[in-house]
Tab-separated table of C-alpha atoms and ligand atoms in Angstrom:
chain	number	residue	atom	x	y	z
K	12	UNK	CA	102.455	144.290	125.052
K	13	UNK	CA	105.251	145.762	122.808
K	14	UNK	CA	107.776	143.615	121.180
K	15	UNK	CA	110.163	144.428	123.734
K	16	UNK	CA	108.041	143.332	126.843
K	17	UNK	CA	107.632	139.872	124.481
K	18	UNK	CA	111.085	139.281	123.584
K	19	UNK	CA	111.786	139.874	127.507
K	20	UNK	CA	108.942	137.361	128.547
K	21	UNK	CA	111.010	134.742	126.599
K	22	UNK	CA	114.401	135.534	127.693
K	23	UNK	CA	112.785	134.952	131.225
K	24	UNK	CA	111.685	131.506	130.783
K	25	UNK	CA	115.447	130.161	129.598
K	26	UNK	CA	117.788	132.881	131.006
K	27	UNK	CA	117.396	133.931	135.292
K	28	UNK	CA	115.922	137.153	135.241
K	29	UNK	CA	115.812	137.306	130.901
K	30	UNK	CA	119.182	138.540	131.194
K	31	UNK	CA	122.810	137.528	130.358
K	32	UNK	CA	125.300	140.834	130.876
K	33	UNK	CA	124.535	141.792	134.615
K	34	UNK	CA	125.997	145.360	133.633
K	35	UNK	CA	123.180	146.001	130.894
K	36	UNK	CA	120.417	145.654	132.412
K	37	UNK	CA	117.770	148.325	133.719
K	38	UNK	CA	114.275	147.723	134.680
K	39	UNK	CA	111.688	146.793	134.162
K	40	UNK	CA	114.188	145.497	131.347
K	41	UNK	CA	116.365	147.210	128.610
K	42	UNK	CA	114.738	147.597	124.864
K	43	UNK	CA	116.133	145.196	122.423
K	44	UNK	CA	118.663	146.150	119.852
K	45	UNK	CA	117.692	144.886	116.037
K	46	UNK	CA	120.377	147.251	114.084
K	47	UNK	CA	123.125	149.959	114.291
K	48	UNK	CA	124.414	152.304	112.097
K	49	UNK	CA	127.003	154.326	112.255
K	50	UNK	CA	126.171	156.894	115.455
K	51	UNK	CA	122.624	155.043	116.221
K	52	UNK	CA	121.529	152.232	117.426
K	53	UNK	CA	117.463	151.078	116.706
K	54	UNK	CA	115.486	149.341	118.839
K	55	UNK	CA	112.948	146.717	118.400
K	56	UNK	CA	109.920	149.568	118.428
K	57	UNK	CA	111.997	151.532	115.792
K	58	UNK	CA	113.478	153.859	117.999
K	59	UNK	CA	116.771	155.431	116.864
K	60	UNK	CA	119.128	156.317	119.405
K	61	UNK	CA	122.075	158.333	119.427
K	62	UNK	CA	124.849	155.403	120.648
K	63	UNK	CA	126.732	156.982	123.302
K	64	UNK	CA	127.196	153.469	124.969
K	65	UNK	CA	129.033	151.985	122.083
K	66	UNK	CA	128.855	148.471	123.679
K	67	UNK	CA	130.372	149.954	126.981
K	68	UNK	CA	132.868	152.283	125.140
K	69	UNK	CA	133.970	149.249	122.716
K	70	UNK	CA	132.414	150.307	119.262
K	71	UNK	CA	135.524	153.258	118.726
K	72	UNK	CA	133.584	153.704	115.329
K	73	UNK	CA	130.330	153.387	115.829
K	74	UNK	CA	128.072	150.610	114.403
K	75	UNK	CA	128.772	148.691	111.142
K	76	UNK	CA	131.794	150.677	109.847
K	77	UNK	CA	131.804	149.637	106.150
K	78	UNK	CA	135.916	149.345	106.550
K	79	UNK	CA	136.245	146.628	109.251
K	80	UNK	CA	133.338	145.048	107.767
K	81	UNK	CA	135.105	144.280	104.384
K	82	UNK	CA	137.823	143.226	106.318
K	83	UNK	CA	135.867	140.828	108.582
K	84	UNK	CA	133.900	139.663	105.256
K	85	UNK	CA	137.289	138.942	103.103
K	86	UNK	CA	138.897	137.245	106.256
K	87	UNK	CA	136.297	135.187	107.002
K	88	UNK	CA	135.825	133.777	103.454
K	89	UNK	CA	139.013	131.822	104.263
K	90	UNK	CA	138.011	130.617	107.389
K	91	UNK	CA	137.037	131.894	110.605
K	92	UNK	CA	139.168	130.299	113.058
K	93	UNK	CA	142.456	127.597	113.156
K	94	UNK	CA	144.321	125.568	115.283
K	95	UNK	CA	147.025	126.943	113.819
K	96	UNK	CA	148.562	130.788	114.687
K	97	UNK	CA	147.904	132.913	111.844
K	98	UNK	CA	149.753	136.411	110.570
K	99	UNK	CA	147.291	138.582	111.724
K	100	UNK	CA	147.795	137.897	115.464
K	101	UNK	CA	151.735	138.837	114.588
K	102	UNK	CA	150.816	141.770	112.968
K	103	UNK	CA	148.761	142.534	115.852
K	104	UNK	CA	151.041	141.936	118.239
K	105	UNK	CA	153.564	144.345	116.082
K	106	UNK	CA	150.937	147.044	115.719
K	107	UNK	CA	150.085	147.003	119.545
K	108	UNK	CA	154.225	146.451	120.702
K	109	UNK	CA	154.724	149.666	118.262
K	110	UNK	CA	152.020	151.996	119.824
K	111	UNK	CA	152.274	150.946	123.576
K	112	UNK	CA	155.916	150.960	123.642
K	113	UNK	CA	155.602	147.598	125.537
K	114	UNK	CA	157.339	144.547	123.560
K	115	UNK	CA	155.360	140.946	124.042
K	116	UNK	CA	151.768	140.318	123.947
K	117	UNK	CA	149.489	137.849	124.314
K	118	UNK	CA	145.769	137.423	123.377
K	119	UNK	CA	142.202	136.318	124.510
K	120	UNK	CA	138.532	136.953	124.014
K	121	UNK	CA	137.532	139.694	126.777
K	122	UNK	CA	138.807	142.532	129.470
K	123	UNK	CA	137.869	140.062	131.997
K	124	UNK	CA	140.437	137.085	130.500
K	125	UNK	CA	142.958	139.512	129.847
K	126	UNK	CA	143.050	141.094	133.607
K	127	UNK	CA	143.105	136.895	134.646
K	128	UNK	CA	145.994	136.428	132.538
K	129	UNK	CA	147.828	139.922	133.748
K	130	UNK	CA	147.260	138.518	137.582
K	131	UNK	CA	148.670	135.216	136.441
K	132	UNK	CA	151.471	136.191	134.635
K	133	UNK	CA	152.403	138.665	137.699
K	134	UNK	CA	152.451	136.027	140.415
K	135	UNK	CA	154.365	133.418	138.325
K	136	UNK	CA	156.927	136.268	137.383
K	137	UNK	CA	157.373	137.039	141.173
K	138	UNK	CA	157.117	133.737	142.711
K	139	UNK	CA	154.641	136.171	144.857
K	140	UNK	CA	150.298	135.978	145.637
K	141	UNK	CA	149.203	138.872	146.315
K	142	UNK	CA	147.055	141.239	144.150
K	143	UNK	CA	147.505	145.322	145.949
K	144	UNK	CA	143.884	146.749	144.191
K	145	UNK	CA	141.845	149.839	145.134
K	146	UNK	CA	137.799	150.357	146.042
K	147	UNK	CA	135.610	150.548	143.354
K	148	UNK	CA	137.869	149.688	140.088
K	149	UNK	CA	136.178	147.140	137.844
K	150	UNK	CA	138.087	144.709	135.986
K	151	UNK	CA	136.325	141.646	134.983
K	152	UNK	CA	134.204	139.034	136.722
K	153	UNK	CA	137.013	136.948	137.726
K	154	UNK	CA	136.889	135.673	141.639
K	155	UNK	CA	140.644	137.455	142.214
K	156	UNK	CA	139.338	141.102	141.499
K	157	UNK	CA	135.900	141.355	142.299
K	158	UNK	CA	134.761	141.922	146.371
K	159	UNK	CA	135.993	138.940	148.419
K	160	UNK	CA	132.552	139.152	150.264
K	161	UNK	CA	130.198	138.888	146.510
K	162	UNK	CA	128.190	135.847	146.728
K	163	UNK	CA	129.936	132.773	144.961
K	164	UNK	CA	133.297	133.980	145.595
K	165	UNK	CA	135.301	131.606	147.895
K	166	UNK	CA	136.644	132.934	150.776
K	167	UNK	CA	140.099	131.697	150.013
K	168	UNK	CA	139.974	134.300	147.311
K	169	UNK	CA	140.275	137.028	150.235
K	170	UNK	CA	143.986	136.040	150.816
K	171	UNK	CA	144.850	136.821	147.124
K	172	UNK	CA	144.307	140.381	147.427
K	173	UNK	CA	144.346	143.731	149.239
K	174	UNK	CA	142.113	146.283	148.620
K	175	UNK	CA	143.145	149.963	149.562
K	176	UNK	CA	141.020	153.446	148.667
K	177	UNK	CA	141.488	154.875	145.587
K	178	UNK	CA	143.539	158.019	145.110
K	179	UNK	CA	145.255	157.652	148.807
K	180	UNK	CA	148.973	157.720	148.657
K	181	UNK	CA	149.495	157.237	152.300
K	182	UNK	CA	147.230	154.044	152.083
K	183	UNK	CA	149.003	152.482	149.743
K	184	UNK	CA	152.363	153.354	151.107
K	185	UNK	CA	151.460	151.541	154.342
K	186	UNK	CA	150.188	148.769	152.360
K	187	UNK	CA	153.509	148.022	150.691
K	188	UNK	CA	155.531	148.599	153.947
K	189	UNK	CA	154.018	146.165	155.682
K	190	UNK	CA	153.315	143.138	152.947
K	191	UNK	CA	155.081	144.337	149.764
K	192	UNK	CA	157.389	140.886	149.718
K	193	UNK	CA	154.615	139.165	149.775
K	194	UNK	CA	152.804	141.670	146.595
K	195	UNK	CA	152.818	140.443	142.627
K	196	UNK	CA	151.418	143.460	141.732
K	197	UNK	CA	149.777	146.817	141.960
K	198	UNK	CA	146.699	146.477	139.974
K	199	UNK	CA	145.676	150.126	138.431
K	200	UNK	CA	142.871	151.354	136.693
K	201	UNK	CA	143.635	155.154	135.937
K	202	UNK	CA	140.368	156.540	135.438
K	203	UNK	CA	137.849	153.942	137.139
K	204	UNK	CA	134.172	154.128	135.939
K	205	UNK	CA	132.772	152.285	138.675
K	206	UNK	CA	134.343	154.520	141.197
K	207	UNK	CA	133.106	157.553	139.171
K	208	UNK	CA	135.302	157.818	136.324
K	209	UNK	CA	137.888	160.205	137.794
K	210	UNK	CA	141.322	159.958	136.634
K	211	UNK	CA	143.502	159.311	139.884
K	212	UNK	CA	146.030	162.180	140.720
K	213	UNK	CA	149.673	162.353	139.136
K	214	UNK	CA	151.009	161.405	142.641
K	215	UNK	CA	149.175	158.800	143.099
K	216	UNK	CA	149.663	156.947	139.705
K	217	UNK	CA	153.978	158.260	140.379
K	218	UNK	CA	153.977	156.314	143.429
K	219	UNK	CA	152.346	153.527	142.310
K	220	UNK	CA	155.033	153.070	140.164
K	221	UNK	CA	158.111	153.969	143.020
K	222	UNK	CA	156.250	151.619	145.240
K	223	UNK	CA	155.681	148.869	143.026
K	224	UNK	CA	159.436	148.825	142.044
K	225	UNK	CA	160.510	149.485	145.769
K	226	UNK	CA	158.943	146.668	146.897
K	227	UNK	CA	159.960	144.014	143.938
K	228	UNK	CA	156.314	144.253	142.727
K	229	UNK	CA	154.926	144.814	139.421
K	230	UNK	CA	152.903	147.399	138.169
K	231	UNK	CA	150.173	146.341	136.471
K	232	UNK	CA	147.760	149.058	134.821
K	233	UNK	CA	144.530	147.919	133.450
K	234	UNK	CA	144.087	149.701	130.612
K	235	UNK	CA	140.722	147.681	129.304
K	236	UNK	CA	138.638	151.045	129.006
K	237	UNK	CA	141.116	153.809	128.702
K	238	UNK	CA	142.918	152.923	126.008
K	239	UNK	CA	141.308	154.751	123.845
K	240	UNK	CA	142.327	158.120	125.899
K	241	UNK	CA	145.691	158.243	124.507
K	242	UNK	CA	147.554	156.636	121.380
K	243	UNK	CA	150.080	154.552	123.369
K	244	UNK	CA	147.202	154.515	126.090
K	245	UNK	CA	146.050	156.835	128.995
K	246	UNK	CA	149.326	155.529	131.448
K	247	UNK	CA	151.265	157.584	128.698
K	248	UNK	CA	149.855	161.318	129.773
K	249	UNK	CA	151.077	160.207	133.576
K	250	UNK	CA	154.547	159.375	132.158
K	251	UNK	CA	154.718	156.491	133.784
K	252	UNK	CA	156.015	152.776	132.448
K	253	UNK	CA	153.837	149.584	133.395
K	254	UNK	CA	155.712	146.430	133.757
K	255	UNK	CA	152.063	144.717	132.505
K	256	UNK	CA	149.154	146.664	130.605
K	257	UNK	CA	145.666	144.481	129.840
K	258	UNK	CA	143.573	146.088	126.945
K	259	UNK	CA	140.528	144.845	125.632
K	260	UNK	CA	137.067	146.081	123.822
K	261	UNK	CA	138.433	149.022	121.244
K	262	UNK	CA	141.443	146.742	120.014
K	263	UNK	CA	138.800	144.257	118.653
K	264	UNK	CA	137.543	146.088	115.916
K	265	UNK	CA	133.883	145.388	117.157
K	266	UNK	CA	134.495	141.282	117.769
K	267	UNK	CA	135.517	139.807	121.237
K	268	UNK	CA	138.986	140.639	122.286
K	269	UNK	CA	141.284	141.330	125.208
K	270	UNK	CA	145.328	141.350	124.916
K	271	UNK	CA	148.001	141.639	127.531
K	272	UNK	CA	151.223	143.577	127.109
K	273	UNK	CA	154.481	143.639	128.697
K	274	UNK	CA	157.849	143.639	129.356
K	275	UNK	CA	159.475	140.370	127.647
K	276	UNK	CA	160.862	139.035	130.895
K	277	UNK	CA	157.390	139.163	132.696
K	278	UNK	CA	155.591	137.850	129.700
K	279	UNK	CA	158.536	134.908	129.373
K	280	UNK	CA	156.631	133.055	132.027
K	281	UNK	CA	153.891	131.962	128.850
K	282	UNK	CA	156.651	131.009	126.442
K	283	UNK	CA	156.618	127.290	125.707
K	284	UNK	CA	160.044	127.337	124.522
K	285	UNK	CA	160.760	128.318	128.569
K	286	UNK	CA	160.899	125.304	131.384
K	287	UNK	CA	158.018	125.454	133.721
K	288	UNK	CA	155.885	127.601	131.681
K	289	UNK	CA	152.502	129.068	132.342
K	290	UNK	CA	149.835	127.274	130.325
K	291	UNK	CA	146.900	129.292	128.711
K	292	UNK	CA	144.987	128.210	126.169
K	293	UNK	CA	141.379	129.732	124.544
K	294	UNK	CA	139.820	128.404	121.826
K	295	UNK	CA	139.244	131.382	120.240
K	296	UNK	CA	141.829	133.848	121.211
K	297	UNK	CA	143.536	135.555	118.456
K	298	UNK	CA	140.942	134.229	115.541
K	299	UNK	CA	141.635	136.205	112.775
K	300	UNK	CA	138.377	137.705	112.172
K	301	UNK	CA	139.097	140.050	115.716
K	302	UNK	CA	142.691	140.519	114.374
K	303	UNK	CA	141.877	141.986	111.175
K	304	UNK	CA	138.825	144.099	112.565
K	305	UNK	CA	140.817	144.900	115.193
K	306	UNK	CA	143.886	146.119	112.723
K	307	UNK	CA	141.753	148.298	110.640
K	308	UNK	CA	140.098	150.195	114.105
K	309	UNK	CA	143.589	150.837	115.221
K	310	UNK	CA	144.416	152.262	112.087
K	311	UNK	CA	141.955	154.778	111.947
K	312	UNK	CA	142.835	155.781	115.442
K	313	UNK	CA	145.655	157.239	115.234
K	314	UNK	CA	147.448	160.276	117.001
K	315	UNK	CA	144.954	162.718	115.161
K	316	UNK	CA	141.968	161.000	115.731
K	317	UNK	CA	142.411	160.182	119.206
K	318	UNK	CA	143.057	164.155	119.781
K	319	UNK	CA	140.179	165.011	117.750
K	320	UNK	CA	137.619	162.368	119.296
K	321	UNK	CA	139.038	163.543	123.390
K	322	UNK	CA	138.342	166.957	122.406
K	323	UNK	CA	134.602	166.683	121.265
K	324	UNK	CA	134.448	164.652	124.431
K	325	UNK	CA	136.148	167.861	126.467
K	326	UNK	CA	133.531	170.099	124.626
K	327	UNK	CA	130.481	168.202	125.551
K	328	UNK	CA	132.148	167.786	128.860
K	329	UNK	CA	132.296	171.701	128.934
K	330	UNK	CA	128.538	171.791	127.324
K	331	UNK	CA	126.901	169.704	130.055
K	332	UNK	CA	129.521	171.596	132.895
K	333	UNK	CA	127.895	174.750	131.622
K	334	UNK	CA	124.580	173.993	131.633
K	335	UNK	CA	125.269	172.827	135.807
K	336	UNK	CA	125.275	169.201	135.257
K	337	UNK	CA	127.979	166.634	137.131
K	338	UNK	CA	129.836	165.776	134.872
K	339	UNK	CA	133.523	163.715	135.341
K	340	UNK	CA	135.828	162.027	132.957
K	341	UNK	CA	138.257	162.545	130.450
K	342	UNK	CA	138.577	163.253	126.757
K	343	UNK	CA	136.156	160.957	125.092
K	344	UNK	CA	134.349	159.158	128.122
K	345	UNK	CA	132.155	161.018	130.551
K	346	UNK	CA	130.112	160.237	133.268
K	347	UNK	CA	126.881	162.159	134.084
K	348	UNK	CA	126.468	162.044	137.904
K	349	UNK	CA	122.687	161.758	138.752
K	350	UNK	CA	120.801	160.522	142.209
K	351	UNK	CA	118.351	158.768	140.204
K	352	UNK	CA	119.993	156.750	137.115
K	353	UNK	CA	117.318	154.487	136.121
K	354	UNK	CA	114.768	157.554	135.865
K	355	UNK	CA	117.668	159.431	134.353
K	356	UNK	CA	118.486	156.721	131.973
K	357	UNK	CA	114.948	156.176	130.378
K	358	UNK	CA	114.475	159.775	129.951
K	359	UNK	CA	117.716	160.108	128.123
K	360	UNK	CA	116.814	156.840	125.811
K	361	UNK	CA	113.261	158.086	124.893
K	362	UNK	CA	114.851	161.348	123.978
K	363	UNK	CA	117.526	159.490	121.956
K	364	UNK	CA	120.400	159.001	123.712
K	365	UNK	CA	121.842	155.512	124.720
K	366	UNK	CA	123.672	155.974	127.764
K	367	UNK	CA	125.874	153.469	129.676
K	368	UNK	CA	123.491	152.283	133.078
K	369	UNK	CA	125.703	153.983	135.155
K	370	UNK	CA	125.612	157.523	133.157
K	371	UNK	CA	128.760	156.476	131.272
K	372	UNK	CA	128.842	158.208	127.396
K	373	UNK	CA	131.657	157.052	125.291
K	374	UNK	CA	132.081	158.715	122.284
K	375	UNK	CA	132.531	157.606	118.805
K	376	UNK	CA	134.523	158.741	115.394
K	377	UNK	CA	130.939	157.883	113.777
K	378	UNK	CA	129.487	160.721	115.347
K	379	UNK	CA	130.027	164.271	114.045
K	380	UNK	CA	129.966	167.609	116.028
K	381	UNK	CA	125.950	167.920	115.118
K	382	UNK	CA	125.577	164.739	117.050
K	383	UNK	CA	127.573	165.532	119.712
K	384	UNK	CA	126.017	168.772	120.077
K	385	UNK	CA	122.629	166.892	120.308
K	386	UNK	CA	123.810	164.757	122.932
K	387	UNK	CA	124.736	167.806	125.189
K	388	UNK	CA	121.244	169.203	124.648
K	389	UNK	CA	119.586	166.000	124.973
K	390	UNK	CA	121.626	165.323	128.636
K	391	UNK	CA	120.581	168.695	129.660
K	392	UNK	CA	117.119	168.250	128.937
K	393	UNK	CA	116.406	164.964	130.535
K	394	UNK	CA	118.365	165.439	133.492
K	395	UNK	CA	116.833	168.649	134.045
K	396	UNK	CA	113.461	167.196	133.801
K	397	UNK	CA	114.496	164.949	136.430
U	5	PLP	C1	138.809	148.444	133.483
U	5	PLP	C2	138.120	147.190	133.030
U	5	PLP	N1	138.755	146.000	133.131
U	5	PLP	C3	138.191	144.858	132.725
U	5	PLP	C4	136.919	144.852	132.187
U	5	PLP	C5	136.307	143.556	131.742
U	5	PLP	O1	136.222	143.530	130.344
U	5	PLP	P1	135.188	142.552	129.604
U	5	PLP	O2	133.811	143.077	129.871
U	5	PLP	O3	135.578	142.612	128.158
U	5	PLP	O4	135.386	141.197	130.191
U	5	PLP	C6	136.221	146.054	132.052
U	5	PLP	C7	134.864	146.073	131.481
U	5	PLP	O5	134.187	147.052	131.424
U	5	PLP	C8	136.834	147.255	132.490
U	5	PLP	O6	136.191	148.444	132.398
């Protein structure tokens, strides 16, 4: 029995099925991470892997970036958490306003919170229910946006939303014509992973927007995992101007984060100094340890480094395209499109590759061209052997 198969036999007995992140887990069951550095990530067996999963295209530098860890390590010598605001959630809130273009913000501990408080914020800002959301986008566990038919969800949750294809113009259209008074918002993931990570067409995103405004709706684009497409994120190459943006995993340095951003008015319905105002709490949202990781990541991602990160992605995109592989996405996040992922995904791990379950890389400034050049030839390999 390796260490693995042990530590798994544990996590059985007091977790169901060993397991605690639904979206991690292959069978039999994943290897156990011990350490990660830089590019890699090693397993419990000793097995380095390159890290093209980067905690589900979180880690924007890789593993243990000696930076953000002085900065966690000086921060957290004064305390780790307050019930108290501190200055590094207003010079968070500066750095995002300044780089999104979008002026309030608000913060929490995940993608999933963040898309919660979007939803929230929308339908007290409209006086309005409804959630307009399309087939196969992700955006968090939370009962409003996940299929009104999953197991646990009630079925009043069905009446908060409508759920239209992906990508179809004439769809949504309709949608809007016939309940847009009753709409809060247009929920929009621009490049959904789930749904094959294909960034939806120019039209599509355009009248999203003309709708949306048409109708009295906001538009709300969840920008959780393609944030790190752009600088000012990925709605910016669609020239288009959310009313509501929800980011999350890069923006937290490596620590637990999601943020919401907006247009003041919208985001006025959280302000205690308003009447009536929206309550939300979290314990931890906005601890400065995520703030000050968070600030140094964003710093070192900058205009420059988010072109030169997109276009190693767009040259291993070419490498595996060229070699006659699947292959969607955008700058730095692909998606390898295989019948048989599990197979796939082993294959690719024992050859040194950590991929995300699905196929998903995500790319990191840790890794230099070498390494991405060993990823392509890795891909090839296993899915060839496939
Ligand atoms: C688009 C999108 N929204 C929301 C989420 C939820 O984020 P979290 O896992 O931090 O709760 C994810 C997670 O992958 C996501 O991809």
């Amino acid at each position: 029995m390796t260490e693995a198969d042990a530590l798994f036999a544990r996590a059985v007995d007091v977790m169901p099925g060993g397991n605690t992140r639904s979206t991690l887990f292959v069978r039999p069951h994943p290897p156990y991470a011990v350490r990660g550095e830089g590019p890699y990530v090693v397993d419990s067996a000793g097995h380095r892997a390159i890290d093209c999963n980067n905690n589900y295209t979180a880690l924007i530098h890789g593993h243990a970036d000696p930076e953000i860890l002085a900065a966690v390590a000086s921060v957290a010598a004064n305390g780790t958490a307050f019930g108290l605001p501190t200055t590094y959630e207003v010079e968070m809130a500066e750095a995002l306003g300044a780089r999104m273009g979008l002026p309030h913000w608000r913060f929490c501990n995940s993608g999933t919170e963040a898309v919660m408080m979007m939803v929230r914020g929308a339908r007290a800002h409209t006086g309005r229910d409804v959630v307009v959301r399309f087939d196969g986008s992700y955006h968090g566990t939370y009962d409003g946006v996940v299929s009104t038919d999953a197991r646990g969800v009630p079925g009043s949750a069905a009446g908060g939303s409508i759920v239209l294809p992906q990508n179809d113009v004439g769809a949504l259209a309709d949608a809007m014509r016939r309940h847009g008074d009753r709409v809060a918002a247009i929920l929009l993931d621009l490049m959904p992973n789930r749904a094959g990570l294909r960034p939806v067409s120019r039209e599509f995103a355009t009248a999203a927007r003309a709708l949306s405004t048409a109708h009295g709706a906001l538009l709300a684009v969840d920008e959780v995992i393609t944030f790190r497409l752009g600088v000012g994120g990925f709605h910016r190459s669609y020239g288009m101007s959310p009313d509501l943006v929800s980011l999350g995993k890069v923006i937290g340095g490596g620590f637990p984060v999601g943020a919401v951003g907006g247009r003041a008015d919208v985001l006025a319905a959280f302000s205690p100094l308003g009447d009536g105002s929206v309550g939300w709490g979290g314990t931890f949202s906005a601890n400065p340890v995520t703030m000050a990781a968070g600030m140094v990541a964003l710093r070192r991602f900058a205009d420059t480094d988010v072109a030169e990160l997109n276009a190693k992605g767009d040259r291993l995109r070419q490498q595996l395209a060229g070699a006659g592989l699947t292959v969607n996405g955008h700058g730095s996040l692909l998606r390898v499109m295989v019948e048989d992922m599990t197979a796939t995904w082993w294959r690719l791990y024992e050859a040194g590759v950590l991929a995300g379950t699905n196929g998903l890389l995500a790319l990191s400034t840790a890794m230099t061209d070498d390494v991405v050049d060993l990823v392509g030839a890795r891909v090839i390999d296993a899915v060839r052997t496939g």
